[in-house]
């Protein structure tokens, strides 16, 4: 069986595994990578971009190398190759955990327990929950669902289609490093520069595919495309902008505005200004849209891998 079919079958099995099992409470591979990356940071940290670039190369390169070695070891066995791809896909995607955390916040808001919703919000994003009322929390959840649909599901599938298991692990490593050191804190402003820029590059294709699929799967395709074209470039993130704008248009809501991160206030542009304010019920709508986008992304990624394999075989090559 070719690598294209191995990816298609393995990725489908891994996404089903995520749907049925979600993330383990303990011993998650991504958490183990995070601990290892933290240990590397403690050894290498200097307030310098070069040392940060070395940290990125060691951690992301290590993940890609591990994936390449594992893929090579199991290559003689089709069953083992599909199983490895399934396991890697399950390990790096996080759609079920994303939906579970978003719905937990939504249930707290529906019950009128804003304090419980504030306590749960940090599981999804780094916003300061104490600065948010119920509608602000709901907006933060919808924005987080949109952005993490790209980061936790679609982007991984895209890189899996391009690079197999090394692509899956490498993308998750880069995304995790960005979350750990890529923010603009005093400690990581220089040290995390390389991780943040690499994450921008790695996330580019997945973000655009997410935006397209949100328009396709949402209830207002024209609104999604209109918001994407009009507002995405206003967002400070080159990848979150298209995704959040497309979700906003697809859901008919207004995203963006004033945010607070750890006491630092940001005034972000409004996305889909023609939409209405986010309410608690939009959390479930966003989760369902995220689910549809994830399955469509699996189909698109598998189709791309199969097409690439067919072209390679006709040309007498392989990948």
PDB file of C-alpha atoms in Angstrom:
ATOM      1  CA  UNK A   1       0.000   0.000   0.000  1.00  0.00           C
ATOM      2  CA  UNK A   2       1.319   3.421  -0.932  1.00  0.00           C
ATOM      3  CA  UNK A   3       2.053   6.181   1.563  1.00  0.00           C
ATOM      4  CA  UNK A   4      -0.945   8.099   0.239  1.00  0.00           C
ATOM      5  CA  UNK A   5      -3.402   5.396   1.247  1.00  0.00           C
ATOM      6  CA  UNK A   6      -1.592   4.798   4.514  1.00  0.00           C
ATOM      7  CA  UNK A   7      -2.158   8.430   5.416  1.00  0.00           C
ATOM      8  CA  UNK A   8      -5.799   8.420   4.279  1.00  0.00           C
ATOM      9  CA  UNK A   9      -6.705   5.313   6.291  1.00  0.00           C
ATOM     10  CA  UNK A  10      -4.545   6.169   9.290  1.00  0.00           C
ATOM     11  CA  UNK A  11      -5.721   9.781   9.545  1.00  0.00           C
ATOM     12  CA  UNK A  12      -9.368   8.686   9.349  1.00  0.00           C
ATOM     13  CA  UNK A  13      -8.798   6.125  12.109  1.00  0.00           C
ATOM     14  CA  UNK A  14      -6.953   8.687  14.226  1.00  0.00           C
ATOM     15  CA  UNK A  15      -9.723  11.269  13.877  1.00  0.00           C
ATOM     16  CA  UNK A  16     -12.301   8.657  14.865  1.00  0.00           C
ATOM     17  CA  UNK A  17     -10.088   7.762  17.830  1.00  0.00           C
ATOM     18  CA  UNK A  18     -10.056  11.402  18.904  1.00  0.00           C
ATOM     19  CA  UNK A  19     -13.842  11.548  18.570  1.00  0.00           C
ATOM     20  CA  UNK A  20     -14.335   8.436  20.702  1.00  0.00           C
ATOM     21  CA  UNK A  21     -11.518   8.826  23.228  1.00  0.00           C
ATOM     22  CA  UNK A  22     -10.485  12.456  23.325  1.00  0.00           C
ATOM     23  CA  UNK A  23      -7.250  13.329  25.091  1.00  0.00           C
ATOM     24  CA  UNK A  24      -6.070  11.278  28.058  1.00  0.00           C
ATOM     25  CA  UNK A  25      -6.126  13.012  31.434  1.00  0.00           C
ATOM     26  CA  UNK A  26      -2.527  11.955  32.063  1.00  0.00           C
ATOM     27  CA  UNK A  27       0.399  10.969  29.906  1.00  0.00           C
ATOM     28  CA  UNK A  28      -0.578  12.821  26.742  1.00  0.00           C
ATOM     29  CA  UNK A  29       2.281  12.776  24.183  1.00  0.00           C
ATOM     30  CA  UNK A  30       1.956  16.530  23.582  1.00  0.00           C
ATOM     31  CA  UNK A  31       2.304  17.167  27.310  1.00  0.00           C
ATOM     32  CA  UNK A  32       5.424  14.982  27.343  1.00  0.00           C
ATOM     33  CA  UNK A  33       6.834  17.025  24.453  1.00  0.00           C
ATOM     34  CA  UNK A  34       6.036  20.201  26.376  1.00  0.00           C
ATOM     35  CA  UNK A  35       7.977  18.974  29.400  1.00  0.00           C
ATOM     36  CA  UNK A  36      10.939  18.071  27.198  1.00  0.00           C
ATOM     37  CA  UNK A  37      10.823  21.466  25.482  1.00  0.00           C
ATOM     38  CA  UNK A  38      10.693  23.146  28.874  1.00  0.00           C
ATOM     39  CA  UNK A  39      13.798  21.235  29.947  1.00  0.00           C
ATOM     40  CA  UNK A  40      15.607  22.326  26.772  1.00  0.00           C
ATOM     41  CA  UNK A  41      14.610  25.932  27.454  1.00  0.00           C
ATOM     42  CA  UNK A  42      16.046  25.790  30.962  1.00  0.00           C
ATOM     43  CA  UNK A  43      19.395  24.761  29.483  1.00  0.00           C
ATOM     44  CA  UNK A  44      19.491  27.057  26.439  1.00  0.00           C
ATOM     45  CA  UNK A  45      17.625  30.198  27.505  1.00  0.00           C
ATOM     46  CA  UNK A  46      19.354  33.476  26.722  1.00  0.00           C
ATOM     47  CA  UNK A  47      17.719  36.781  25.909  1.00  0.00           C
ATOM     48  CA  UNK A  48      18.771  36.316  22.298  1.00  0.00           C
ATOM     49  CA  UNK A  49      17.077  35.312  19.054  1.00  0.00           C
ATOM     50  CA  UNK A  50      19.882  32.948  18.079  1.00  0.00           C
ATOM     51  CA  UNK A  51      19.521  30.836  21.203  1.00  0.00           C
ATOM     52  CA  UNK A  52      15.760  30.813  20.703  1.00  0.00           C
ATOM     53  CA  UNK A  53      16.250  29.606  17.135  1.00  0.00           C
ATOM     54  CA  UNK A  54      18.454  26.801  18.436  1.00  0.00           C
ATOM     55  CA  UNK A  55      15.735  25.849  20.924  1.00  0.00           C
ATOM     56  CA  UNK A  56      13.195  25.726  18.076  1.00  0.00           C
ATOM     57  CA  UNK A  57      15.505  23.656  15.884  1.00  0.00           C
ATOM     58  CA  UNK A  58      16.299  21.144  18.630  1.00  0.00           C
ATOM     59  CA  UNK A  59      12.681  20.638  19.708  1.00  0.00           C
ATOM     60  CA  UNK A  60      10.888  20.752  16.349  1.00  0.00           C
ATOM     61  CA  UNK A  61      13.717  18.928  14.598  1.00  0.00           C
ATOM     62  CA  UNK A  62      13.651  16.238  17.258  1.00  0.00           C
ATOM     63  CA  UNK A  63       9.925  15.671  16.737  1.00  0.00           C
ATOM     64  CA  UNK A  64      10.308  15.434  12.961  1.00  0.00           C
ATOM     65  CA  UNK A  65      13.265  13.057  13.306  1.00  0.00           C
ATOM     66  CA  UNK A  66      11.345  10.834  15.724  1.00  0.00           C
ATOM     67  CA  UNK A  67       8.458  10.664  13.268  1.00  0.00           C
ATOM     68  CA  UNK A  68      10.755   9.873  10.348  1.00  0.00           C
ATOM     69  CA  UNK A  69      12.542   7.094  12.217  1.00  0.00           C
ATOM     70  CA  UNK A  70       9.284   5.537  13.415  1.00  0.00           C
ATOM     71  CA  UNK A  71       7.779   5.726   9.935  1.00  0.00           C
ATOM     72  CA  UNK A  72      10.833   4.066   8.414  1.00  0.00           C
ATOM     73  CA  UNK A  73      10.831   1.271  10.998  1.00  0.00           C
ATOM     74  CA  UNK A  74       7.215   0.273  10.300  1.00  0.00           C
ATOM     75  CA  UNK A  75       7.318   0.818   6.537  1.00  0.00           C
ATOM     76  CA  UNK A  76       7.591  -2.923   5.657  1.00  0.00           C
ATOM     77  CA  UNK A  77       4.215  -3.547   7.344  1.00  0.00           C
ATOM     78  CA  UNK A  78       1.089  -1.890   5.963  1.00  0.00           C
ATOM     79  CA  UNK A  79      -0.845  -2.620   9.141  1.00  0.00           C
ATOM     80  CA  UNK A  80       1.858  -1.124  11.345  1.00  0.00           C
ATOM     81  CA  UNK A  81       2.169   1.906   9.067  1.00  0.00           C
ATOM     82  CA  UNK A  82      -1.559   2.621   9.231  1.00  0.00           C
ATOM     83  CA  UNK A  83      -1.547   2.075  13.000  1.00  0.00           C
ATOM     84  CA  UNK A  84       1.376   4.465  13.467  1.00  0.00           C
ATOM     85  CA  UNK A  85      -0.336   7.134  11.366  1.00  0.00           C
ATOM     86  CA  UNK A  86      -3.558   6.638  13.328  1.00  0.00           C
ATOM     87  CA  UNK A  87      -1.731   6.942  16.647  1.00  0.00           C
ATOM     88  CA  UNK A  88       0.139  10.046  15.519  1.00  0.00           C
ATOM     89  CA  UNK A  89      -3.066  11.646  14.239  1.00  0.00           C
ATOM     90  CA  UNK A  90      -4.875  10.908  17.492  1.00  0.00           C
ATOM     91  CA  UNK A  91      -1.940  12.329  19.468  1.00  0.00           C
ATOM     92  CA  UNK A  92      -1.732  15.638  17.607  1.00  0.00           C
ATOM     93  CA  UNK A  93      -5.374  16.545  16.909  1.00  0.00           C
ATOM     94  CA  UNK A  94      -7.497  17.937  19.687  1.00  0.00           C
ATOM     95  CA  UNK A  95     -10.974  18.481  18.310  1.00  0.00           C
ATOM     96  CA  UNK A  96     -12.777  16.515  21.004  1.00  0.00           C
ATOM     97  CA  UNK A  97     -11.011  18.253  23.889  1.00  0.00           C
ATOM     98  CA  UNK A  98     -11.655  21.609  22.227  1.00  0.00           C
ATOM     99  CA  UNK A  99     -15.370  20.863  21.963  1.00  0.00           C
ATOM    100  CA  UNK A 100     -15.530  19.479  25.515  1.00  0.00           C
ATOM    101  CA  UNK A 101     -13.928  22.569  27.074  1.00  0.00           C
ATOM    102  CA  UNK A 102     -16.006  24.984  24.995  1.00  0.00           C
ATOM    103  CA  UNK A 103     -19.222  23.217  25.953  1.00  0.00           C
ATOM    104  CA  UNK A 104     -18.227  23.184  29.621  1.00  0.00           C
ATOM    105  CA  UNK A 105     -17.959  26.966  29.570  1.00  0.00           C
ATOM    106  CA  UNK A 106     -21.234  27.162  27.657  1.00  0.00           C
ATOM    107  CA  UNK A 107     -23.053  25.040  30.240  1.00  0.00           C
ATOM    108  CA  UNK A 108     -21.790  27.242  33.062  1.00  0.00           C
ATOM    109  CA  UNK A 109     -23.010  30.348  31.252  1.00  0.00           C
ATOM    110  CA  UNK A 110     -26.396  28.781  30.528  1.00  0.00           C
ATOM    111  CA  UNK A 111     -26.731  28.026  34.250  1.00  0.00           C
ATOM    112  CA  UNK A 112     -25.949  31.646  35.060  1.00  0.00           C
ATOM    113  CA  UNK A 113     -22.713  30.688  36.847  1.00  0.00           C
ATOM    114  CA  UNK A 114     -20.332  33.276  35.426  1.00  0.00           C
ATOM    115  CA  UNK A 115     -17.667  32.527  38.040  1.00  0.00           C
ATOM    116  CA  UNK A 116     -17.565  28.864  37.004  1.00  0.00           C
ATOM    117  CA  UNK A 117     -17.275  29.936  33.372  1.00  0.00           C
ATOM    118  CA  UNK A 118     -14.395  32.256  34.275  1.00  0.00           C
ATOM    119  CA  UNK A 119     -12.650  29.437  36.117  1.00  0.00           C
ATOM    120  CA  UNK A 120     -12.967  27.158  33.090  1.00  0.00           C
ATOM    121  CA  UNK A 121     -11.973  29.667  30.388  1.00  0.00           C
ATOM    122  CA  UNK A 122      -8.178  29.330  30.919  1.00  0.00           C
ATOM    123  CA  UNK A 123      -8.472  25.732  29.682  1.00  0.00           C
ATOM    124  CA  UNK A 124      -9.226  27.231  26.257  1.00  0.00           C
ATOM    125  CA  UNK A 125      -7.282  30.475  25.972  1.00  0.00           C
ATOM    126  CA  UNK A 126      -5.027  32.922  27.752  1.00  0.00           C
ATOM    127  CA  UNK A 127      -7.570  35.705  28.210  1.00  0.00           C
ATOM    128  CA  UNK A 128      -7.996  37.337  31.599  1.00  0.00           C
ATOM    129  CA  UNK A 129     -11.403  35.910  32.599  1.00  0.00           C
ATOM    130  CA  UNK A 130     -11.957  38.408  35.401  1.00  0.00           C
ATOM    131  CA  UNK A 131     -12.134  41.203  32.828  1.00  0.00           C
ATOM    132  CA  UNK A 132     -15.002  39.522  30.951  1.00  0.00           C
ATOM    133  CA  UNK A 133     -18.757  39.425  31.486  1.00  0.00           C
ATOM    134  CA  UNK A 134     -20.921  36.546  30.247  1.00  0.00           C
ATOM    135  CA  UNK A 135     -21.106  37.785  26.651  1.00  0.00           C
ATOM    136  CA  UNK A 136     -17.376  38.527  26.652  1.00  0.00           C
ATOM    137  CA  UNK A 137     -16.655  34.985  27.806  1.00  0.00           C
ATOM    138  CA  UNK A 138     -18.898  33.583  25.074  1.00  0.00           C
ATOM    139  CA  UNK A 139     -17.067  35.667  22.462  1.00  0.00           C
ATOM    140  CA  UNK A 140     -13.691  34.488  23.772  1.00  0.00           C
ATOM    141  CA  UNK A 141     -14.842  30.860  23.498  1.00  0.00           C
ATOM    142  CA  UNK A 142     -16.102  31.266  19.924  1.00  0.00           C
ATOM    143  CA  UNK A 143     -12.834  32.942  18.902  1.00  0.00           C
ATOM    144  CA  UNK A 144     -10.836  30.186  20.579  1.00  0.00           C
ATOM    145  CA  UNK A 145     -12.886  27.461  18.898  1.00  0.00           C
ATOM    146  CA  UNK A 146     -12.277  29.090  15.524  1.00  0.00           C
ATOM    147  CA  UNK A 147      -8.535  29.529  15.970  1.00  0.00           C
ATOM    148  CA  UNK A 148      -7.980  26.099  17.503  1.00  0.00           C
ATOM    149  CA  UNK A 149      -9.937  24.382  14.752  1.00  0.00           C
ATOM    150  CA  UNK A 150      -7.059  25.423  12.531  1.00  0.00           C
ATOM    151  CA  UNK A 151      -4.267  24.821  15.049  1.00  0.00           C
ATOM    152  CA  UNK A 152      -5.538  21.617  16.656  1.00  0.00           C
ATOM    153  CA  UNK A 153      -7.153  19.860  13.704  1.00  0.00           C
ATOM    154  CA  UNK A 154      -6.892  21.219  10.180  1.00  0.00           C
ATOM    155  CA  UNK A 155      -3.252  22.303  10.207  1.00  0.00           C
ATOM    156  CA  UNK A 156      -2.116  18.917  11.501  1.00  0.00           C
ATOM    157  CA  UNK A 157      -4.057  17.089   8.784  1.00  0.00           C
ATOM    158  CA  UNK A 158      -2.598  19.325   6.081  1.00  0.00           C
ATOM    159  CA  UNK A 159       0.955  18.636   7.181  1.00  0.00           C
ATOM    160  CA  UNK A 160       0.180  14.958   7.614  1.00  0.00           C
ATOM    161  CA  UNK A 161      -0.947  14.837   3.987  1.00  0.00           C
ATOM    162  CA  UNK A 162       2.270  16.601   2.950  1.00  0.00           C
ATOM    163  CA  UNK A 163       4.746  14.784   5.159  1.00  0.00           C
ATOM    164  CA  UNK A 164       3.167  11.746   6.767  1.00  0.00           C
ATOM    165  CA  UNK A 165       3.967  11.063  10.421  1.00  0.00           C
ATOM    166  CA  UNK A 166       6.939  13.496  10.483  1.00  0.00           C
ATOM    167  CA  UNK A 167       4.597  16.200   9.185  1.00  0.00           C
ATOM    168  CA  UNK A 168       2.006  15.461  11.857  1.00  0.00           C
ATOM    169  CA  UNK A 169       4.489  15.503  14.722  1.00  0.00           C
ATOM    170  CA  UNK A 170       6.439  18.447  13.354  1.00  0.00           C
ATOM    171  CA  UNK A 171       3.367  20.643  13.041  1.00  0.00           C
ATOM    172  CA  UNK A 172       2.209  19.886  16.567  1.00  0.00           C
ATOM    173  CA  UNK A 173       5.720  20.533  17.894  1.00  0.00           C
ATOM    174  CA  UNK A 174       5.894  23.926  16.197  1.00  0.00           C
ATOM    175  CA  UNK A 175       2.418  24.882  17.393  1.00  0.00           C
ATOM    176  CA  UNK A 176       3.234  23.814  20.953  1.00  0.00           C
ATOM    177  CA  UNK A 177       6.492  25.756  20.966  1.00  0.00           C
ATOM    178  CA  UNK A 178       4.648  28.876  19.847  1.00  0.00           C
ATOM    179  CA  UNK A 179       2.198  28.468  22.739  1.00  0.00           C
ATOM    180  CA  UNK A 180       5.080  28.022  25.186  1.00  0.00           C
ATOM    181  CA  UNK A 181       7.558  30.703  24.101  1.00  0.00           C
ATOM    182  CA  UNK A 182       6.063  32.528  21.109  1.00  0.00           C
ATOM    183  CA  UNK A 183       4.191  35.191  23.078  1.00  0.00           C
ATOM    184  CA  UNK A 184       5.461  38.731  23.668  1.00  0.00           C
ATOM    185  CA  UNK A 185       6.453  38.419  27.303  1.00  0.00           C
ATOM    186  CA  UNK A 186       9.633  40.013  28.613  1.00  0.00           C
ATOM    187  CA  UNK A 187      11.302  36.584  28.848  1.00  0.00           C
ATOM    188  CA  UNK A 188      10.319  35.373  25.402  1.00  0.00           C
ATOM    189  CA  UNK A 189      10.227  38.501  23.236  1.00  0.00           C
ATOM    190  CA  UNK A 190      13.568  37.592  21.644  1.00  0.00           C
ATOM    191  CA  UNK A 191      13.958  33.960  22.668  1.00  0.00           C
ATOM    192  CA  UNK A 192      10.555  32.989  21.264  1.00  0.00           C
ATOM    193  CA  UNK A 193      10.866  34.937  18.017  1.00  0.00           C
ATOM    194  CA  UNK A 194      11.895  31.940  15.903  1.00  0.00           C
ATOM    195  CA  UNK A 195       9.127  29.720  17.273  1.00  0.00           C
ATOM    196  CA  UNK A 196       6.504  32.391  16.603  1.00  0.00           C
ATOM    197  CA  UNK A 197       7.681  33.017  13.040  1.00  0.00           C
ATOM    198  CA  UNK A 198       7.941  29.299  12.247  1.00  0.00           C
ATOM    199  CA  UNK A 199       4.419  28.802  13.585  1.00  0.00           C
ATOM    200  CA  UNK A 200       3.188  31.561  11.267  1.00  0.00           C
ATOM    201  CA  UNK A 201       4.721  29.739   8.299  1.00  0.00           C
ATOM    202  CA  UNK A 202       3.549  26.256   9.337  1.00  0.00           C
ATOM    203  CA  UNK A 203       0.035  27.469  10.113  1.00  0.00           C
ATOM    204  CA  UNK A 204      -0.473  29.360   6.851  1.00  0.00           C
ATOM    205  CA  UNK A 205      -1.934  26.550   4.681  1.00  0.00           C
ATOM    206  CA  UNK A 206      -4.134  25.103   7.427  1.00  0.00           C
ATOM    207  CA  UNK A 207      -5.552  28.504   8.302  1.00  0.00           C
ATOM    208  CA  UNK A 208      -6.576  29.208   4.702  1.00  0.00           C
ATOM    209  CA  UNK A 209      -8.118  25.771   4.327  1.00  0.00           C
ATOM    210  CA  UNK A 210      -9.988  26.269   7.610  1.00  0.00           C
ATOM    211  CA  UNK A 211     -11.359  29.585   6.381  1.00  0.00           C
ATOM    212  CA  UNK A 212     -12.501  28.035   3.106  1.00  0.00           C
ATOM    213  CA  UNK A 213     -14.155  25.091   4.830  1.00  0.00           C
ATOM    214  CA  UNK A 214     -15.867  27.328   7.396  1.00  0.00           C
ATOM    215  CA  UNK A 215     -17.431  29.197   4.486  1.00  0.00           C
ATOM    216  CA  UNK A 216     -18.486  25.920   2.870  1.00  0.00           C
ATOM    217  CA  UNK A 217     -19.838  24.351   6.076  1.00  0.00           C
ATOM    218  CA  UNK A 218     -21.405  27.433   7.654  1.00  0.00           C
ATOM    219  CA  UNK A 219     -24.939  28.719   7.290  1.00  0.00           C
ATOM    220  CA  UNK A 220     -23.845  31.889   5.456  1.00  0.00           C
ATOM    221  CA  UNK A 221     -21.101  31.142   2.914  1.00  0.00           C
ATOM    222  CA  UNK A 222     -21.286  34.587   1.342  1.00  0.00           C
ATOM    223  CA  UNK A 223     -21.072  36.250   4.735  1.00  0.00           C
ATOM    224  CA  UNK A 224     -18.020  34.162   5.606  1.00  0.00           C
ATOM    225  CA  UNK A 225     -16.203  35.059   2.388  1.00  0.00           C
ATOM    226  CA  UNK A 226     -17.167  38.716   2.729  1.00  0.00           C
ATOM    227  CA  UNK A 227     -15.879  38.938   6.305  1.00  0.00           C
ATOM    228  CA  UNK A 228     -12.691  37.074   5.372  1.00  0.00           C
ATOM    229  CA  UNK A 229     -11.916  39.430   2.505  1.00  0.00           C
ATOM    230  CA  UNK A 230     -12.832  42.593   4.384  1.00  0.00           C
ATOM    231  CA  UNK A 231     -11.431  41.960   7.846  1.00  0.00           C
ATOM    232  CA  UNK A 232      -8.851  39.146   7.992  1.00  0.00           C
ATOM    233  CA  UNK A 233      -5.902  41.397   7.212  1.00  0.00           C
ATOM    234  CA  UNK A 234      -6.809  43.687  10.127  1.00  0.00           C
ATOM    235  CA  UNK A 235      -6.053  40.956  12.673  1.00  0.00           C
ATOM    236  CA  UNK A 236      -2.551  41.024  14.207  1.00  0.00           C
ATOM    237  CA  UNK A 237      -2.126  37.292  13.490  1.00  0.00           C
ATOM    238  CA  UNK A 238      -1.697  36.347   9.811  1.00  0.00           C
ATOM    239  CA  UNK A 239      -3.388  32.999  10.441  1.00  0.00           C
ATOM    240  CA  UNK A 240      -5.977  33.687  13.124  1.00  0.00           C
ATOM    241  CA  UNK A 241      -7.325  36.570  11.040  1.00  0.00           C
ATOM    242  CA  UNK A 242      -8.728  34.533   8.125  1.00  0.00           C
ATOM    243  CA  UNK A 243     -10.023  31.795  10.429  1.00  0.00           C
ATOM    244  CA  UNK A 244     -11.807  34.048  12.929  1.00  0.00           C
ATOM    245  CA  UNK A 245     -13.192  36.316  10.224  1.00  0.00           C
ATOM    246  CA  UNK A 246     -14.570  33.387   8.242  1.00  0.00           C
ATOM    247  CA  UNK A 247     -16.116  31.828  11.359  1.00  0.00           C
ATOM    248  CA  UNK A 248     -17.629  35.193  12.291  1.00  0.00           C
ATOM    249  CA  UNK A 249     -19.243  35.545   8.882  1.00  0.00           C
ATOM    250  CA  UNK A 250     -20.369  31.928   8.764  1.00  0.00           C
ATOM    251  CA  UNK A 251     -22.032  32.243  12.183  1.00  0.00           C
ATOM    252  CA  UNK A 252     -23.367  35.744  11.576  1.00  0.00           C
ATOM    253  CA  UNK A 253     -21.676  37.154  14.684  1.00  0.00           C
ATOM    254  CA  UNK A 254     -19.230  39.942  15.459  1.00  0.00           C
ATOM    255  CA  UNK A 255     -15.810  38.989  16.844  1.00  0.00           C
ATOM    256  CA  UNK A 256     -12.768  40.990  17.937  1.00  0.00           C
ATOM    257  CA  UNK A 257     -12.640  44.130  20.030  1.00  0.00           C
ATOM    258  CA  UNK A 258     -10.964  44.801  23.364  1.00  0.00           C
ATOM    259  CA  UNK A 259      -9.097  41.880  24.953  1.00  0.00           C
ATOM    260  CA  UNK A 260      -7.017  41.440  28.090  1.00  0.00           C
ATOM    261  CA  UNK A 261      -4.073  39.029  28.386  1.00  0.00           C
ATOM    262  CA  UNK A 262      -2.440  38.808  31.790  1.00  0.00           C
ATOM    263  CA  UNK A 263      -3.186  42.444  32.544  1.00  0.00           C
ATOM    264  CA  UNK A 264      -2.142  43.640  29.072  1.00  0.00           C
ATOM    265  CA  UNK A 265      -5.054  45.219  27.196  1.00  0.00           C
ATOM    266  CA  UNK A 266      -5.289  44.864  23.412  1.00  0.00           C
ATOM    267  CA  UNK A 267      -7.722  46.650  21.140  1.00  0.00           C
ATOM    268  CA  UNK A 268      -8.242  44.379  18.160  1.00  0.00           C
ATOM    269  CA  UNK A 269     -10.236  45.268  15.045  1.00  0.00           C
ATOM    270  CA  UNK A 270     -13.822  44.064  14.840  1.00  0.00           C
ATOM    271  CA  UNK A 271     -14.379  41.111  12.511  1.00  0.00           C
ATOM    272  CA  UNK A 272     -17.672  40.970  10.589  1.00  0.00           C
ATOM    273  CA  UNK A 273     -18.951  44.257  11.941  1.00  0.00           C
ATOM    274  CA  UNK A 274     -22.311  43.616  10.280  1.00  0.00           C
ATOM    275  CA  UNK A 275     -22.933  40.653  12.580  1.00  0.00           C
ATOM    276  CA  UNK A 276     -24.652  40.629  15.944  1.00  0.00           C
ATOM    277  CA  UNK A 277     -22.988  40.282  19.333  1.00  0.00           C
ATOM    278  CA  UNK A 278     -22.043  36.762  20.446  1.00  0.00           C
ATOM    279  CA  UNK A 279     -24.396  35.101  22.923  1.00  0.00           C
ATOM    280  CA  UNK A 280     -24.029  31.879  24.884  1.00  0.00           C
ATOM    281  CA  UNK A 281     -25.938  29.794  22.323  1.00  0.00           C
ATOM    282  CA  UNK A 282     -23.319  30.619  19.699  1.00  0.00           C
ATOM    283  CA  UNK A 283     -20.793  28.453  21.524  1.00  0.00           C
ATOM    284  CA  UNK A 284     -22.615  25.279  20.499  1.00  0.00           C
ATOM    285  CA  UNK A 285     -23.022  26.597  16.946  1.00  0.00           C
ATOM    286  CA  UNK A 286     -19.280  27.259  16.770  1.00  0.00           C
ATOM    287  CA  UNK A 287     -18.471  23.769  18.093  1.00  0.00           C
ATOM    288  CA  UNK A 288     -20.702  22.144  15.488  1.00  0.00           C
ATOM    289  CA  UNK A 289     -19.150  24.240  12.727  1.00  0.00           C
ATOM    290  CA  UNK A 290     -15.703  23.241  13.988  1.00  0.00           C
ATOM    291  CA  UNK A 291     -16.692  19.560  13.819  1.00  0.00           C
ATOM    292  CA  UNK A 292     -17.910  19.896  10.239  1.00  0.00           C
ATOM    293  CA  UNK A 293     -14.749  21.724   9.244  1.00  0.00           C
ATOM    294  CA  UNK A 294     -12.596  18.989  10.797  1.00  0.00           C
ATOM    295  CA  UNK A 295     -14.258  16.193   8.866  1.00  0.00           C
ATOM    296  CA  UNK A 296     -14.162  18.179   5.639  1.00  0.00           C
ATOM    297  CA  UNK A 297     -10.462  18.814   6.250  1.00  0.00           C
ATOM    298  CA  UNK A 298      -9.894  15.080   6.623  1.00  0.00           C
ATOM    299  CA  UNK A 299     -11.574  14.496   3.281  1.00  0.00           C
ATOM    300  CA  UNK A 300      -9.614  17.267   1.579  1.00  0.00           C
ATOM    301  CA  UNK A 301      -6.282  16.150   3.050  1.00  0.00           C
ATOM    302  CA  UNK A 302      -6.857  12.489   2.207  1.00  0.00           C
ATOM    303  CA  UNK A 303      -7.910  13.411  -1.342  1.00  0.00           C
ATOM    304  CA  UNK A 304      -4.798  15.570  -1.748  1.00  0.00           C
ATOM    305  CA  UNK A 305      -2.572  12.743  -0.514  1.00  0.00           C
ATOM    306  CA  UNK A 306      -4.216  10.231  -2.858  1.00  0.00           C
ATOM    307  CA  UNK A 307      -3.915  12.614  -5.799  1.00  0.00           C
ATOM    308  CA  UNK A 308      -0.291  13.256  -5.017  1.00  0.00           C
ATOM    309  CA  UNK A 309       0.380   9.525  -4.796  1.00  0.00           C
ATOM    310  CA  UNK A 310      -1.323   8.907  -8.136  1.00  0.00           C
ATOM    311  CA  UNK A 311       0.686  11.633  -9.838  1.00  0.00           C
ATOM    312  CA  UNK A 312       3.909  10.311  -8.321  1.00  0.00           C
ATOM    313  CA  UNK A 313       3.193   6.766  -9.496  1.00  0.00           C
ATOM    314  CA  UNK A 314       2.432   7.935 -13.009  1.00  0.00           C
ATOM    315  CA  UNK A 315       5.673   9.881 -13.037  1.00  0.00           C
ATOM    316  CA  UNK A 316       7.528   6.819 -11.777  1.00  0.00           C
ATOM    317  CA  UNK A 317       8.402   8.460  -8.447  1.00  0.00           C
ATOM    318  CA  UNK A 318       7.333   8.090  -4.864  1.00  0.00           C
ATOM    319  CA  UNK A 319       6.945  10.195  -1.743  1.00  0.00           C
TER     320      UNK A 319
END
